[in-house]
């Protein structure tokens, strides 16, 4: 069924359709040129692209950050999702700067060519939010911490590539290559971020309208997509991997268990323990949560009023399952040091350096959210030790 073609191009014929798969690197000029050459030579009915609607809009609208309502993002509890997106975007953008090609240029080229030639465009990748939430909710607690640490480290990594590594990156999909390397360490994450998407894209490419189809996908996805297109993927499977799983019972219960246990310990200490020791422990609870949340906010270069808000809010929010310290500090920071239009315009460039994350007011709000949350969580763990002394 496969013709003899270069390793980055596969041709399939099945059920009356001619499908040409172009495997690309998202930061390679060679890939941009190959995509243009194949589409112009094939003149397909439909061009399928490894994008979802959100990423497609971001590629089309280079000023999409300017319309972002950061306060609404924080209020809706979407700040962690936004940070994960930015961390992944930062990784690819740094790699792109070293190869001289903007990440996703070949996907943008495919969409633009299809539009100019009057071809149908199909966005065949799964929604990024679904992918990230499936990865998060289907991963155990310790692996979640490892994944979070990896993403946070990605904010500060300033990797320099030698010529051999640059040559390898030009032949593959950088993000997928990174995830492949994480496969041995976090196999469940690799399955969701790579393997499931292979199935999803294969299904939608196979069922795209028209008799002649060109699909532009990351090179790392090419073998999996070829396999799944050939064997077919059932609608039931697509339905299963398109669902965001509910939070685990423990994840739902934990925000309520912690304040319940703390309240029970304080109540027990009040009625049966040393009252003075109880007062000292209550003070320790306030100081541990407040000081560490404030230190986290300071580390993120939060506004002085945000630092005060962190100290005041953390001891309270640590006992409130519906509001986190980061939500309070993020909102305060967004109000007292609101991102300017210039900050929003520079987000793409500022993602590439550690200094940029701190200098840009928009990303600084997210750093305040992150580090005040981590500080409050650490304070809660430390204070538990002191509470145990009541007995």
PDB file of C-alpha atoms in Angstrom, residues 108-258:
ATOM      1  CA  UNK A 108       0.781  27.962   8.970  1.00  0.00           C
ATOM      2  CA  UNK A 109       2.142  27.558   5.438  1.00  0.00           C
ATOM      3  CA  UNK A 110      -0.117  24.552   4.815  1.00  0.00           C
ATOM      4  CA  UNK A 111      -3.205  26.434   6.017  1.00  0.00           C
ATOM      5  CA  UNK A 112      -2.364  29.544   3.979  1.00  0.00           C
ATOM      6  CA  UNK A 113      -1.697  27.574   0.785  1.00  0.00           C
ATOM      7  CA  UNK A 114      -4.938  25.615   1.148  1.00  0.00           C
ATOM      8  CA  UNK A 115      -6.898  28.815   1.633  1.00  0.00           C
ATOM      9  CA  UNK A 116      -5.266  30.493  -1.375  1.00  0.00           C
ATOM     10  CA  UNK A 117      -5.939  27.464  -3.607  1.00  0.00           C
ATOM     11  CA  UNK A 118      -9.541  27.000  -2.452  1.00  0.00           C
ATOM     12  CA  UNK A 119      -8.858  23.667  -0.737  1.00  0.00           C
ATOM     13  CA  UNK A 120     -10.686  22.445   2.362  1.00  0.00           C
ATOM     14  CA  UNK A 121      -8.738  22.625   5.621  1.00  0.00           C
ATOM     15  CA  UNK A 122      -9.262  20.012   8.342  1.00  0.00           C
ATOM     16  CA  UNK A 123      -7.840  20.536  11.847  1.00  0.00           C
ATOM     17  CA  UNK A 124      -7.228  16.942  12.890  1.00  0.00           C
ATOM     18  CA  UNK A 125      -5.464  17.183  16.255  1.00  0.00           C
ATOM     19  CA  UNK A 126      -7.250  16.716  19.561  1.00  0.00           C
ATOM     20  CA  UNK A 127      -7.978  19.817  21.632  1.00  0.00           C
ATOM     21  CA  UNK A 128      -4.878  20.727  23.638  1.00  0.00           C
ATOM     22  CA  UNK A 129      -6.974  21.210  26.787  1.00  0.00           C
ATOM     23  CA  UNK A 130      -8.346  17.671  26.500  1.00  0.00           C
ATOM     24  CA  UNK A 131      -4.853  16.268  25.976  1.00  0.00           C
ATOM     25  CA  UNK A 132      -3.313  18.070  28.955  1.00  0.00           C
ATOM     26  CA  UNK A 133      -6.196  17.313  31.319  1.00  0.00           C
ATOM     27  CA  UNK A 134      -6.175  13.632  30.338  1.00  0.00           C
ATOM     28  CA  UNK A 135      -2.442  13.522  31.020  1.00  0.00           C
ATOM     29  CA  UNK A 136      -2.881  15.222  34.389  1.00  0.00           C
ATOM     30  CA  UNK A 137      -5.895  13.282  35.645  1.00  0.00           C
ATOM     31  CA  UNK A 138      -4.717   9.866  34.487  1.00  0.00           C
ATOM     32  CA  UNK A 139      -1.348  10.210  36.199  1.00  0.00           C
ATOM     33  CA  UNK A 140      -0.603   9.205  39.798  1.00  0.00           C
ATOM     34  CA  UNK A 141       0.246  11.758  42.486  1.00  0.00           C
ATOM     35  CA  UNK A 142       4.017  11.273  42.496  1.00  0.00           C
ATOM     36  CA  UNK A 143       4.198  11.248  38.716  1.00  0.00           C
ATOM     37  CA  UNK A 144       2.077  14.400  38.700  1.00  0.00           C
ATOM     38  CA  UNK A 145       4.652  16.067  40.905  1.00  0.00           C
ATOM     39  CA  UNK A 146       7.382  14.892  38.550  1.00  0.00           C
ATOM     40  CA  UNK A 147       5.466  16.225  35.550  1.00  0.00           C
ATOM     41  CA  UNK A 148       4.861  19.554  37.305  1.00  0.00           C
ATOM     42  CA  UNK A 149       8.543  19.812  38.208  1.00  0.00           C
ATOM     43  CA  UNK A 150       9.475  19.108  34.569  1.00  0.00           C
ATOM     44  CA  UNK A 151       7.171  21.858  33.325  1.00  0.00           C
ATOM     45  CA  UNK A 152       8.422  24.335  35.938  1.00  0.00           C
ATOM     46  CA  UNK A 153      12.027  23.482  35.058  1.00  0.00           C
ATOM     47  CA  UNK A 154      11.120  24.142  31.430  1.00  0.00           C
ATOM     48  CA  UNK A 155      10.416  27.755  32.372  1.00  0.00           C
ATOM     49  CA  UNK A 156      14.047  28.287  33.354  1.00  0.00           C
ATOM     50  CA  UNK A 157      15.909  25.964  31.001  1.00  0.00           C
ATOM     51  CA  UNK A 158      18.175  27.790  28.594  1.00  0.00           C
ATOM     52  CA  UNK A 159      19.410  24.862  26.569  1.00  0.00           C
ATOM     53  CA  UNK A 160      22.089  25.494  23.947  1.00  0.00           C
ATOM     54  CA  UNK A 161      22.233  22.986  21.122  1.00  0.00           C
ATOM     55  CA  UNK A 162      25.321  21.873  19.253  1.00  0.00           C
ATOM     56  CA  UNK A 163      25.266  21.355  15.482  1.00  0.00           C
ATOM     57  CA  UNK A 164      24.532  17.638  15.790  1.00  0.00           C
ATOM     58  CA  UNK A 165      21.487  18.262  17.994  1.00  0.00           C
ATOM     59  CA  UNK A 166      20.281  21.043  15.696  1.00  0.00           C
ATOM     60  CA  UNK A 167      20.539  18.697  12.724  1.00  0.00           C
ATOM     61  CA  UNK A 168      18.499  16.086  14.585  1.00  0.00           C
ATOM     62  CA  UNK A 169      15.834  18.635  15.534  1.00  0.00           C
ATOM     63  CA  UNK A 170      15.484  19.697  11.910  1.00  0.00           C
ATOM     64  CA  UNK A 171      14.524  16.115  11.101  1.00  0.00           C
ATOM     65  CA  UNK A 172      11.888  15.637  13.770  1.00  0.00           C
ATOM     66  CA  UNK A 173       9.095  17.221  15.768  1.00  0.00           C
ATOM     67  CA  UNK A 174      10.830  18.842  18.754  1.00  0.00           C
ATOM     68  CA  UNK A 175       7.937  18.665  21.174  1.00  0.00           C
ATOM     69  CA  UNK A 176       7.134  15.050  20.348  1.00  0.00           C
ATOM     70  CA  UNK A 177      10.829  14.168  20.544  1.00  0.00           C
ATOM     71  CA  UNK A 178      10.965  15.626  24.042  1.00  0.00           C
ATOM     72  CA  UNK A 179       7.881  13.662  25.028  1.00  0.00           C
ATOM     73  CA  UNK A 180       9.340  10.478  23.568  1.00  0.00           C
ATOM     74  CA  UNK A 181      12.357  10.933  25.839  1.00  0.00           C
ATOM     75  CA  UNK A 182       9.979  11.258  28.792  1.00  0.00           C
ATOM     76  CA  UNK A 183       8.294   8.008  27.770  1.00  0.00           C
ATOM     77  CA  UNK A 184      10.420   5.681  29.907  1.00  0.00           C
ATOM     78  CA  UNK A 185      10.014   7.916  32.927  1.00  0.00           C
ATOM     79  CA  UNK A 186       6.325   8.778  32.474  1.00  0.00           C
ATOM     80  CA  UNK A 187       4.835   6.122  30.176  1.00  0.00           C
ATOM     81  CA  UNK A 188       1.229   7.110  30.903  1.00  0.00           C
ATOM     82  CA  UNK A 189       1.955  10.699  29.863  1.00  0.00           C
ATOM     83  CA  UNK A 190       3.679   9.580  26.661  1.00  0.00           C
ATOM     84  CA  UNK A 191       0.698   7.381  25.801  1.00  0.00           C
ATOM     85  CA  UNK A 192      -1.731  10.291  26.153  1.00  0.00           C
ATOM     86  CA  UNK A 193       0.397  13.016  24.601  1.00  0.00           C
ATOM     87  CA  UNK A 194       1.677  11.013  21.643  1.00  0.00           C
ATOM     88  CA  UNK A 195       0.021   7.625  21.102  1.00  0.00           C
ATOM     89  CA  UNK A 196      -3.581   8.714  21.621  1.00  0.00           C
ATOM     90  CA  UNK A 197      -3.088  11.682  19.332  1.00  0.00           C
ATOM     91  CA  UNK A 198      -1.718   9.358  16.648  1.00  0.00           C
ATOM     92  CA  UNK A 199      -5.020   7.466  16.797  1.00  0.00           C
ATOM     93  CA  UNK A 200      -7.093  10.639  16.842  1.00  0.00           C
ATOM     94  CA  UNK A 201      -5.305  12.212  13.878  1.00  0.00           C
ATOM     95  CA  UNK A 202      -5.258   8.975  11.865  1.00  0.00           C
ATOM     96  CA  UNK A 203      -9.028   8.621  12.253  1.00  0.00           C
ATOM     97  CA  UNK A 204      -9.743  12.182  11.159  1.00  0.00           C
ATOM     98  CA  UNK A 205      -7.297  12.066   8.250  1.00  0.00           C
ATOM     99  CA  UNK A 206      -8.816   8.818   7.003  1.00  0.00           C
ATOM    100  CA  UNK A 207     -12.317  10.309   7.210  1.00  0.00           C
ATOM    101  CA  UNK A 208     -11.446  13.733   5.775  1.00  0.00           C
ATOM    102  CA  UNK A 209     -13.620  14.807   2.809  1.00  0.00           C
ATOM    103  CA  UNK A 210     -12.354  14.457  -0.738  1.00  0.00           C
ATOM    104  CA  UNK A 211     -10.560  11.824  -2.807  1.00  0.00           C
ATOM    105  CA  UNK A 212      -7.128  13.400  -2.579  1.00  0.00           C
ATOM    106  CA  UNK A 213      -5.749  14.393   0.804  1.00  0.00           C
ATOM    107  CA  UNK A 214      -2.479  15.863   2.033  1.00  0.00           C
ATOM    108  CA  UNK A 215      -1.863  15.683   5.789  1.00  0.00           C
ATOM    109  CA  UNK A 216       0.870  17.732   7.501  1.00  0.00           C
ATOM    110  CA  UNK A 217       1.904  16.242  10.859  1.00  0.00           C
ATOM    111  CA  UNK A 218       4.941  16.142  13.143  1.00  0.00           C
ATOM    112  CA  UNK A 219       7.518  13.596  12.002  1.00  0.00           C
ATOM    113  CA  UNK A 220       7.397  11.751  15.326  1.00  0.00           C
ATOM    114  CA  UNK A 221       3.702  11.024  14.735  1.00  0.00           C
ATOM    115  CA  UNK A 222       4.204   9.659  11.228  1.00  0.00           C
ATOM    116  CA  UNK A 223       4.788   5.935  12.014  1.00  0.00           C
ATOM    117  CA  UNK A 224       1.858   5.763  14.424  1.00  0.00           C
ATOM    118  CA  UNK A 225      -0.507   7.586  12.080  1.00  0.00           C
ATOM    119  CA  UNK A 226       0.434   5.347   9.127  1.00  0.00           C
ATOM    120  CA  UNK A 227      -0.239   2.266  11.233  1.00  0.00           C
ATOM    121  CA  UNK A 228      -3.603   3.487  12.535  1.00  0.00           C
ATOM    122  CA  UNK A 229      -4.802   4.740   9.147  1.00  0.00           C
ATOM    123  CA  UNK A 230      -4.073   1.317   7.699  1.00  0.00           C
ATOM    124  CA  UNK A 231      -5.828  -0.638  10.450  1.00  0.00           C
ATOM    125  CA  UNK A 232      -8.527   1.921  11.195  1.00  0.00           C
ATOM    126  CA  UNK A 233      -9.617   3.380  14.531  1.00  0.00           C
ATOM    127  CA  UNK A 234     -13.148   2.782  15.764  1.00  0.00           C
ATOM    128  CA  UNK A 235     -15.575   5.559  16.662  1.00  0.00           C
ATOM    129  CA  UNK A 236     -15.768   4.038  20.139  1.00  0.00           C
ATOM    130  CA  UNK A 237     -12.019   4.461  20.624  1.00  0.00           C
ATOM    131  CA  UNK A 238     -12.155   8.049  19.391  1.00  0.00           C
ATOM    132  CA  UNK A 239     -14.992   8.740  21.816  1.00  0.00           C
ATOM    133  CA  UNK A 240     -13.014   7.250  24.704  1.00  0.00           C
ATOM    134  CA  UNK A 241      -9.843   9.253  24.056  1.00  0.00           C
ATOM    135  CA  UNK A 242     -11.819  12.474  23.510  1.00  0.00           C
ATOM    136  CA  UNK A 243     -13.271  12.456  27.015  1.00  0.00           C
ATOM    137  CA  UNK A 244     -11.743  14.379  29.909  1.00  0.00           C
ATOM    138  CA  UNK A 245     -11.796  11.898  32.802  1.00  0.00           C
ATOM    139  CA  UNK A 246     -13.345  13.056  36.069  1.00  0.00           C
ATOM    140  CA  UNK A 247     -11.101  13.907  38.963  1.00  0.00           C
ATOM    141  CA  UNK A 248     -10.077  10.930  41.063  1.00  0.00           C
ATOM    142  CA  UNK A 249     -12.077  10.450  44.253  1.00  0.00           C
ATOM    143  CA  UNK A 250      -9.010  11.263  46.350  1.00  0.00           C
ATOM    144  CA  UNK A 251      -8.385  14.450  44.346  1.00  0.00           C
ATOM    145  CA  UNK A 252     -11.969  15.525  44.958  1.00  0.00           C
ATOM    146  CA  UNK A 253     -11.857  14.651  48.637  1.00  0.00           C
ATOM    147  CA  UNK A 254      -8.372  15.913  49.520  1.00  0.00           C
ATOM    148  CA  UNK A 255      -9.216  19.652  49.469  1.00  0.00           C
ATOM    149  CA  UNK A 256     -11.955  18.888  52.020  1.00  0.00           C
ATOM    150  CA  UNK A 257     -10.017  16.308  54.044  1.00  0.00           C
ATOM    151  CA  UNK A 258      -7.126  18.653  54.846  1.00  0.00           C
TER     152      UNK A 258
END
